[in-house]
Coordinates of C-alpha atoms (C1' of nucleotides) in Angstrom, one line a residue:
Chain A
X490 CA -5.3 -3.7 -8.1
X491 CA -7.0 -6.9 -6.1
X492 CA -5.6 -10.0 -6.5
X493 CA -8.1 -11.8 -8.2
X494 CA -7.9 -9.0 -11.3
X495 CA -3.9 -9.0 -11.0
X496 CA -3.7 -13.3 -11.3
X497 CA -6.3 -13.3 -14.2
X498 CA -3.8 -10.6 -15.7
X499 CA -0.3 -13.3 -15.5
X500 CA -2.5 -15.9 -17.2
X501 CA -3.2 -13.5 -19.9
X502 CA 0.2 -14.5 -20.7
X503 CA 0.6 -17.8 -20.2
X504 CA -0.6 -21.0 -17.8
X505 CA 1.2 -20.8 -14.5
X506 CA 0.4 -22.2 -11.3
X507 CA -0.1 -20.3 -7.9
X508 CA 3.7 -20.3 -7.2
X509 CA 4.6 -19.0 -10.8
X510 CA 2.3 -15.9 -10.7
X511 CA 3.6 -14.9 -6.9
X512 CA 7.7 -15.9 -8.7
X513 CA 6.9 -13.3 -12.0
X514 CA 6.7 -10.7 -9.2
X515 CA 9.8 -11.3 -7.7
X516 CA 12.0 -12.1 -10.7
X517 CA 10.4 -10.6 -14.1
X518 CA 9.6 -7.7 -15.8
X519 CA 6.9 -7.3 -13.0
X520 CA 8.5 -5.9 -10.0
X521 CA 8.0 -2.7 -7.7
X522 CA 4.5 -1.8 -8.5
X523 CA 2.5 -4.9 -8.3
X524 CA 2.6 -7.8 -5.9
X525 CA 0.5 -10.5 -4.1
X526 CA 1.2 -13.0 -1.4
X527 CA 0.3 -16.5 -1.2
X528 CA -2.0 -15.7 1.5
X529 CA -4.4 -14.2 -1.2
X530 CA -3.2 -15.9 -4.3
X531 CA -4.0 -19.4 -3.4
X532 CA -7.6 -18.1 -2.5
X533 CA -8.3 -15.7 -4.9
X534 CA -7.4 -18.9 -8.0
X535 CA -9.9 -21.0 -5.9
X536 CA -12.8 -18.4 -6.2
X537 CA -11.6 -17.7 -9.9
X538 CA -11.9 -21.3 -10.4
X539 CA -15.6 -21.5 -9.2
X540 CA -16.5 -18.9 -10.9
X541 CA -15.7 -20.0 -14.4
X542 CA -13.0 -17.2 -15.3
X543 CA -10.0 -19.9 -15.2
X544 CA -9.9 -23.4 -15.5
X545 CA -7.3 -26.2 -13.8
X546 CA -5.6 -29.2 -14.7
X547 CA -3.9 -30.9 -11.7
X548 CA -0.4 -32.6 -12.9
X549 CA 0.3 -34.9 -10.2
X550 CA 3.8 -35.1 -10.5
X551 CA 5.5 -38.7 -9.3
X552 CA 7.5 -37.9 -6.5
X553 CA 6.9 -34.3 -6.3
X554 CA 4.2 -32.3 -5.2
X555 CA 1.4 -31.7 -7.4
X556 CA 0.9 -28.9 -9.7
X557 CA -2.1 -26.9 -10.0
X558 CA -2.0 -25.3 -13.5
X559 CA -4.7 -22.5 -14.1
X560 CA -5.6 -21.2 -17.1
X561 CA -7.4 -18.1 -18.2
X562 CA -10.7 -18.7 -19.9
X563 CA -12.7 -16.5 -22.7
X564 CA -14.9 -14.9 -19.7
X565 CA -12.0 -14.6 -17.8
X566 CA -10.5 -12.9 -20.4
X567 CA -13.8 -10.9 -20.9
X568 CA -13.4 -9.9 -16.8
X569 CA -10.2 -8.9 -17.7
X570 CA -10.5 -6.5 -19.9
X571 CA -13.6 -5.6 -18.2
X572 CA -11.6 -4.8 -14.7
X573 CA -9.2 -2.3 -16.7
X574 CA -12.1 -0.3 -18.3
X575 CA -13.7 0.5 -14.7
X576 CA -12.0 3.5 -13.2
X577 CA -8.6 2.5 -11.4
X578 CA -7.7 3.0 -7.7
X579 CA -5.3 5.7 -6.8
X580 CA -1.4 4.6 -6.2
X581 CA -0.6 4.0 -3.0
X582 CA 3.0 4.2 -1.6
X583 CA 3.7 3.7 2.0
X584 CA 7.3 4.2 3.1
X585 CA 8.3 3.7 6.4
X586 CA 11.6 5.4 5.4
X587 CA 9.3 9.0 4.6
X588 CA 7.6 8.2 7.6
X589 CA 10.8 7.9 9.9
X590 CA 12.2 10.8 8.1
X591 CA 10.0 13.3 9.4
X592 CA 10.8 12.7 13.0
X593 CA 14.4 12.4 12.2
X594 CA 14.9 15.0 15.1
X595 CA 14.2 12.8 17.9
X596 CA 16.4 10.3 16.5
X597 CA 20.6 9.9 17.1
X598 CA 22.6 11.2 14.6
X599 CA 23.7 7.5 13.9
X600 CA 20.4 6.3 13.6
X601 CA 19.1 8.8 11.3
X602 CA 22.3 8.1 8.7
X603 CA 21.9 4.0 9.0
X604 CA 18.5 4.7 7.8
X605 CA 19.3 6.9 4.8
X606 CA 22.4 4.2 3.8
X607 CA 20.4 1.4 3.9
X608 CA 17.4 2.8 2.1
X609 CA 20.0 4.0 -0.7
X610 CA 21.5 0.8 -1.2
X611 CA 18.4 -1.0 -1.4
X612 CA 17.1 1.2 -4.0
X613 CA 20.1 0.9 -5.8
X614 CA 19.8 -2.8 -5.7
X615 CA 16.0 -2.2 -7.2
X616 CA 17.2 -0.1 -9.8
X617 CA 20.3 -2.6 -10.5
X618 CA 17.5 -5.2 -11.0
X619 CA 15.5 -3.3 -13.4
X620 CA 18.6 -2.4 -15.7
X621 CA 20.0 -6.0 -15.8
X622 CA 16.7 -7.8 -17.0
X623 CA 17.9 -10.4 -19.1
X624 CA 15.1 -11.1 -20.5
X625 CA 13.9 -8.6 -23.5
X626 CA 10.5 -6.6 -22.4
X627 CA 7.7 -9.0 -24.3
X628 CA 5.2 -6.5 -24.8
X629 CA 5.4 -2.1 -25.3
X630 CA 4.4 -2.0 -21.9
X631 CA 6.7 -4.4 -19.8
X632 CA 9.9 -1.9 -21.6
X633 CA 7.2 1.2 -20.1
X634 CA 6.8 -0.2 -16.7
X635 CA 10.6 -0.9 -17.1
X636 CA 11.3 2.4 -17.8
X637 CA 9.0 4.1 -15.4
X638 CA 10.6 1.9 -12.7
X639 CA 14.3 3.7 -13.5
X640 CA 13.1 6.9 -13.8
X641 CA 12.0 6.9 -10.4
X642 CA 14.7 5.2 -8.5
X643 CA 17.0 7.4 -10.4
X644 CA 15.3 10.4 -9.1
X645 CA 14.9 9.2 -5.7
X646 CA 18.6 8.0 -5.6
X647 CA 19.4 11.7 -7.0
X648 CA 17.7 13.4 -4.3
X649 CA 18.4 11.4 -1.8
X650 CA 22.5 11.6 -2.6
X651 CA 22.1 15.7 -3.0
X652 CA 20.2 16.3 0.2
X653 CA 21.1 13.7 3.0
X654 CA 23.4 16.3 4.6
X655 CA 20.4 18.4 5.1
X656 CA 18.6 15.7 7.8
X657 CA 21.5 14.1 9.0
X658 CA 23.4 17.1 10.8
X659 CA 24.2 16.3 14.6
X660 CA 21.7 18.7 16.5
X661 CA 23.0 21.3 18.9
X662 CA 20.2 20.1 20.9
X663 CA 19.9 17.0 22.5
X664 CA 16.8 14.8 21.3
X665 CA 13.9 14.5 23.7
Chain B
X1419 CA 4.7 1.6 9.0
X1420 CA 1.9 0.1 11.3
X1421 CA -0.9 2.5 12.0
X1422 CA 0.0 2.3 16.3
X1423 CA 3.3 4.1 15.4
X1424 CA 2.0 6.2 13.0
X1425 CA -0.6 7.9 15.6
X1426 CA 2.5 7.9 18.2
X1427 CA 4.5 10.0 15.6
X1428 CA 1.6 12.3 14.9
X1429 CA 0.9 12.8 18.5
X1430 CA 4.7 13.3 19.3
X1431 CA 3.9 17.0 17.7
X1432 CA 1.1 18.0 20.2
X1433 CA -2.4 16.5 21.1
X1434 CA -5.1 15.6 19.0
X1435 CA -8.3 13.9 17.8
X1436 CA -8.8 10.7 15.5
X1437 CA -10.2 12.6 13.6
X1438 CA -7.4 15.5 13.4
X1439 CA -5.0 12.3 13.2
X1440 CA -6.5 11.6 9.9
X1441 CA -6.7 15.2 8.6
X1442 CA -3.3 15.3 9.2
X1443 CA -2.0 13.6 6.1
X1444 CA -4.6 15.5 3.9
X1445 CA -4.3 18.6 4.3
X1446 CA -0.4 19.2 6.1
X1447 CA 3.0 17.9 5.4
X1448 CA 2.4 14.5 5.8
X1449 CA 1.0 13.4 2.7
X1450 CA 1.6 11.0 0.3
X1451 CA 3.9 8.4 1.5
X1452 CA 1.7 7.6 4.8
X1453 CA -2.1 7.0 5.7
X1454 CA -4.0 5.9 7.8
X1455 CA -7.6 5.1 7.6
X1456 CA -10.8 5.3 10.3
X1457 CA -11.3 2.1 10.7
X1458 CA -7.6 1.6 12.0
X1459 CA -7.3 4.8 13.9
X1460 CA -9.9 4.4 16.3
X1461 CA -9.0 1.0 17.4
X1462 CA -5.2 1.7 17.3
X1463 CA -5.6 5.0 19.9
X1464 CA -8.2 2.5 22.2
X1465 CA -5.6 0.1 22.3
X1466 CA -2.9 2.6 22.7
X1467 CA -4.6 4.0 25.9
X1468 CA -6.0 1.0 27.6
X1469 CA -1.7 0.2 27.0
X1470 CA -0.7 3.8 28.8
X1471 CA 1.0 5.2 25.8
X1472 CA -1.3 7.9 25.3
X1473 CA -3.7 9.2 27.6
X1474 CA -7.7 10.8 26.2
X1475 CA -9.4 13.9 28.0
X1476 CA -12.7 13.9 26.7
X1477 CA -13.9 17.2 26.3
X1478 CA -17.6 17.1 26.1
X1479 CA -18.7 20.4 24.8
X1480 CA -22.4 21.0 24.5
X1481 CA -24.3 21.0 21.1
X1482 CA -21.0 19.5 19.6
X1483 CA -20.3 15.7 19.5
X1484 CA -17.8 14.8 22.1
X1485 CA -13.9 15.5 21.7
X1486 CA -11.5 12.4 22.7
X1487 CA -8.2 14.2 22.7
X1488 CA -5.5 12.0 22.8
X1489 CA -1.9 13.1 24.7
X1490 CA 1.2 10.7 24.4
X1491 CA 2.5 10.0 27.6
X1492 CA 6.6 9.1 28.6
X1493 CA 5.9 5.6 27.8
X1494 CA 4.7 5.9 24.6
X1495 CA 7.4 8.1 23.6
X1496 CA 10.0 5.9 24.0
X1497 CA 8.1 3.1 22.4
X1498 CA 7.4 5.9 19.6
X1499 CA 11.5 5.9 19.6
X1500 CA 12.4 2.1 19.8
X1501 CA 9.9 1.5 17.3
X1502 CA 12.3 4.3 15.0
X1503 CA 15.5 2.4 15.9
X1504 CA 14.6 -1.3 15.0
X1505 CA 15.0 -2.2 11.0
X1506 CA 12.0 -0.4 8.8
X1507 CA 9.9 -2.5 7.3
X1508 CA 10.2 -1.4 3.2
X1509 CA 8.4 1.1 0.8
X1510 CA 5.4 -0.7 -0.8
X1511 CA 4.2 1.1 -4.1
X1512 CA 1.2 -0.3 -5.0
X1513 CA 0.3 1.1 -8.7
X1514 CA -2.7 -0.3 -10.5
X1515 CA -1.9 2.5 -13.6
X1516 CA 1.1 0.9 -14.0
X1517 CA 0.0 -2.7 -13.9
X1518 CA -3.0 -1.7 -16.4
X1519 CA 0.2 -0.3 -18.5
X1520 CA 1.4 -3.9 -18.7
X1521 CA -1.8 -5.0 -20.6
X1522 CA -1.9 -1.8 -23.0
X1523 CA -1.8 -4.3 -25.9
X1524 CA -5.2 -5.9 -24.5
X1525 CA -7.0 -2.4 -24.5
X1526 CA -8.6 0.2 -26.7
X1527 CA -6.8 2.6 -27.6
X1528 CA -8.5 5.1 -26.6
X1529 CA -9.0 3.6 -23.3
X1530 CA -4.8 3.8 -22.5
X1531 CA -4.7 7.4 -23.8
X1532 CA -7.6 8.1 -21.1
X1533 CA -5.4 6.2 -18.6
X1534 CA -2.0 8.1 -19.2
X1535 CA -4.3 11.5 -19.0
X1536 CA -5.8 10.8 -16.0
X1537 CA -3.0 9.7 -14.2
X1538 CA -1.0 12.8 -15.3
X1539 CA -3.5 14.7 -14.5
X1540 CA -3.7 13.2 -10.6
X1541 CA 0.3 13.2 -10.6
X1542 CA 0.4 17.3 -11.4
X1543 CA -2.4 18.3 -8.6
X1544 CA -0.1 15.8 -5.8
X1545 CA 3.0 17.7 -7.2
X1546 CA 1.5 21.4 -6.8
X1547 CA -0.5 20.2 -3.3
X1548 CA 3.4 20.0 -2.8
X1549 CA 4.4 22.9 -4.2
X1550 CA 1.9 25.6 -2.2
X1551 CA 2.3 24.3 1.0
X1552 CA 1.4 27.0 2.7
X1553 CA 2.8 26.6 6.3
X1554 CA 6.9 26.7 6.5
X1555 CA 8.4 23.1 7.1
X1556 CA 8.5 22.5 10.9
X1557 CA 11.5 20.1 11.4
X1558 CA 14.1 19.0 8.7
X1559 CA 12.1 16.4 8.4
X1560 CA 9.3 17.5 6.8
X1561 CA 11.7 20.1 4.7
X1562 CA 13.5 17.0 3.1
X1563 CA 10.3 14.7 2.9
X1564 CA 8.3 17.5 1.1
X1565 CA 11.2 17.6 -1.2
X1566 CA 11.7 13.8 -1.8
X1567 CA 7.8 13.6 -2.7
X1568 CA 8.6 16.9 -5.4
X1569 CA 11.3 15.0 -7.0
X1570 CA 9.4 11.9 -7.6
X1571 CA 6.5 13.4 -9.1
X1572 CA 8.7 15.2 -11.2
X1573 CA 10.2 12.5 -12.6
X1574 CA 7.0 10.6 -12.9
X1575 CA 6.2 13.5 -15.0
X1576 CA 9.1 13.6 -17.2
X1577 CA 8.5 10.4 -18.0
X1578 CA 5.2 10.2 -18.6
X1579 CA 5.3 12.8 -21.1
X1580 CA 8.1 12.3 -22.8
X1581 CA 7.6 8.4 -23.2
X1582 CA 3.6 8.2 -23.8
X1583 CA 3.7 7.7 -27.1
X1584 CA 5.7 4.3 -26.9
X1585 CA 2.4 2.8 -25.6
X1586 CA -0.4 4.9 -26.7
X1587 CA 0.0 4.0 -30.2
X1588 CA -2.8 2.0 -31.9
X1589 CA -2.0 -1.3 -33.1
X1590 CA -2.2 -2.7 -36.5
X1591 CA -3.7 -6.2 -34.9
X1592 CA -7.1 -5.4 -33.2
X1593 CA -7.0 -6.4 -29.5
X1594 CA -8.8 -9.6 -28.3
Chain C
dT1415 C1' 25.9 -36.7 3.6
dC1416 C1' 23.8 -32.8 5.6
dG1417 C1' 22.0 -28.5 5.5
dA1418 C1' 20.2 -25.1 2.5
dT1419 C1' 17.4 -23.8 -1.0
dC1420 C1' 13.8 -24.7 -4.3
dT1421 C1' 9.2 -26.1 -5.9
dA1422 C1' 4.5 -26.3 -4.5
dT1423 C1' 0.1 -25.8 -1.8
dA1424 C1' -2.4 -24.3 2.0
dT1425 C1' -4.2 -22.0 6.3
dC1426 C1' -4.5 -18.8 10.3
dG1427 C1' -4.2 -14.7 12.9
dG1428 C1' -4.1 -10.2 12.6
dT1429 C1' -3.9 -5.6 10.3
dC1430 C1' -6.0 -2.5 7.6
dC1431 C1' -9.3 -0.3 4.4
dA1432 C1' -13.8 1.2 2.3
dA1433 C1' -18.2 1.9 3.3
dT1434 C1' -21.6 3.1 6.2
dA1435 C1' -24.2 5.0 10.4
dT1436 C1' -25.0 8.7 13.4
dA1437 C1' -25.5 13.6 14.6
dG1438 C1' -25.2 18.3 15.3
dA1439 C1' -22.7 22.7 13.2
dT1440 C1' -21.8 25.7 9.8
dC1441 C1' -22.1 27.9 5.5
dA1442 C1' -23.5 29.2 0.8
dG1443 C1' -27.0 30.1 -2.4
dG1444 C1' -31.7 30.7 -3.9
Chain D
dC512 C1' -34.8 32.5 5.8
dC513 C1' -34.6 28.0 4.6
dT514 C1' -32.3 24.0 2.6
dG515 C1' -28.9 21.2 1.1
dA516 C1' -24.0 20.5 1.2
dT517 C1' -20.1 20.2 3.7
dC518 C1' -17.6 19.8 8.0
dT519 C1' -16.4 18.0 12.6
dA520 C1' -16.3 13.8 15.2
dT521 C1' -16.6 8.9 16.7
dA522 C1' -17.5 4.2 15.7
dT523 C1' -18.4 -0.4 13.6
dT524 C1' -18.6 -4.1 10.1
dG525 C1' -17.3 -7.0 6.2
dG526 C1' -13.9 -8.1 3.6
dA527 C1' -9.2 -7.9 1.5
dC528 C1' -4.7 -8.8 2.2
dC529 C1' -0.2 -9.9 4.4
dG530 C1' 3.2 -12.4 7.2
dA531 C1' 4.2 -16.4 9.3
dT532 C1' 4.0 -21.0 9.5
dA533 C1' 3.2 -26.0 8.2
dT534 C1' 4.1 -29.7 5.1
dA535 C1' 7.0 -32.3 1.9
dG536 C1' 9.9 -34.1 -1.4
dA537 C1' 13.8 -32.6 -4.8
dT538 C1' 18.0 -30.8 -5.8
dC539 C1' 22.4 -29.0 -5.1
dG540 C1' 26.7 -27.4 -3.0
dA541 C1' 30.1 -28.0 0.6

DNA sequence: TCGATCTATATCGGTCCAATATAGATCAGG
DNA sequence: CCTGATCTATATTGGACCGATATAGATCGA
């Protein structure tokens, strides 16, 4: 989803400035299948701005920098909803991991099971963070996406724990 | 994983064309968890050559637009190999279904029920592309990444059907 | 008190994608 | 047999997006 559809969606639920939409990625009920950098954020509320679909106040702090706080209006809202009734793109997951998996035979041994350890502990960590979320899910579909989340590290951490021996056998051969 | 390295890895399993290059991940075992598009190939194998890590015989064969059939070379093996040993960047799953799930509240009904079909739908014809592969697995690699991409669309599945109806339900308040 | 971390905005270089252009080959159906 | 669709094949362009970096004061722990 492009960034200008995914910040008009975080000010659906509440004002936030540039650095509060990119945070609800990295601490709430948001993670894993959505995310934005500032690189296109702070852009993309600019445009949204001059184009009528939010609307900023500027609270200049004393003593500390100022805030830019946007706010969704009705034609915002309107492109919104409009955005979500157009077909949506395709998912796309890239994973260097799968990638690096597949030429696990020209790796070392010792290689090949760093890579598998630390992808399971970081997708343990990711599911960790889904299961502690303090918060309660505000909406049905923040406890969905919550859900949907676990499901799939579970399953990846499953297969992952029932089939590492198969890739990371020391070859008779030597790699190339 | 950045589109150079992906055409090194490809290439690491015998010559080919940009074009071939691309095929690759629709048709063979490569699918799903890495792409590459056109518009990054093409530049990536120039840049690749004019660096000496793969080497182009064109093969101009008449009545048939020329053939630029690209060979790794020594050098860009190992750079294929020390690009595999330093620390993988991490999966990105980009998923505008599931961020459209977050805003369920905002749409029609109907329009979510449409959603969670159509996303099935796509999830089941990925899982059986995985299922018939036709041609045996080649390395481990491709063995164990063939059955990591199986046991997350199953799960996907699982929990798209058995959890739908938390989310597809009309509301009693009429969305916005 | 000093470094680390946090809030907050912003830009730049570079990567990558989607769309499009070109062009002949092949193949299926009417 | 012809015609349109699809396939092989390379290439470019505009725009979207990311990662890194710059700035700067606040706060907090050691």
């Amino acid at each position: 989803m492009d960034v200008r559809t995914i910040c008009l969606g975080i000010l659906t639920r509440g004002d936030a400035t540039g650095y509060e939409i990119k945070k609800l990625f990295e601490d709430d009920g948001y993670q894993h299948f959505v995310e934005a950098s500032f690189g296109s954020i702070y852009p993309a509320l600019n445009r949204l701005t001059e184009e009528g679909l939010v609307s900023v106040r500027e609270e200049a702090q004393e003593k500390r920098p100022d805030r830019k706080v946007y706010s969704i209006t009705t034609s915002g809202r309107s492109a919104f909803i409009a955005a979500l009734l157009k077909p949506l793109p395709e998912d796309r997951h890239r994973s260097p991991f799968v990638f690096a998996m597949l030429f696990s035979h020209l790796l070392p041994h010792e290689r090949v099971v760093s890579m598998l350890d630390t992808y399971i502990r970081v997708s343990e960590e990711k599911l960790a963070q889904l299961s502690d979320m303090k918060a309660e899910p505000q909406t049905p579909g923040e406890k969905f996406v919550s859900g949907f989340g676990r499901a799939v590290y579970e399953a990846m951490l499953e297969f992952l724990r029932t089939h590492r021996h198969e890739i990371e056998q020391p070859k008779a051969e030597a790699a190339e």
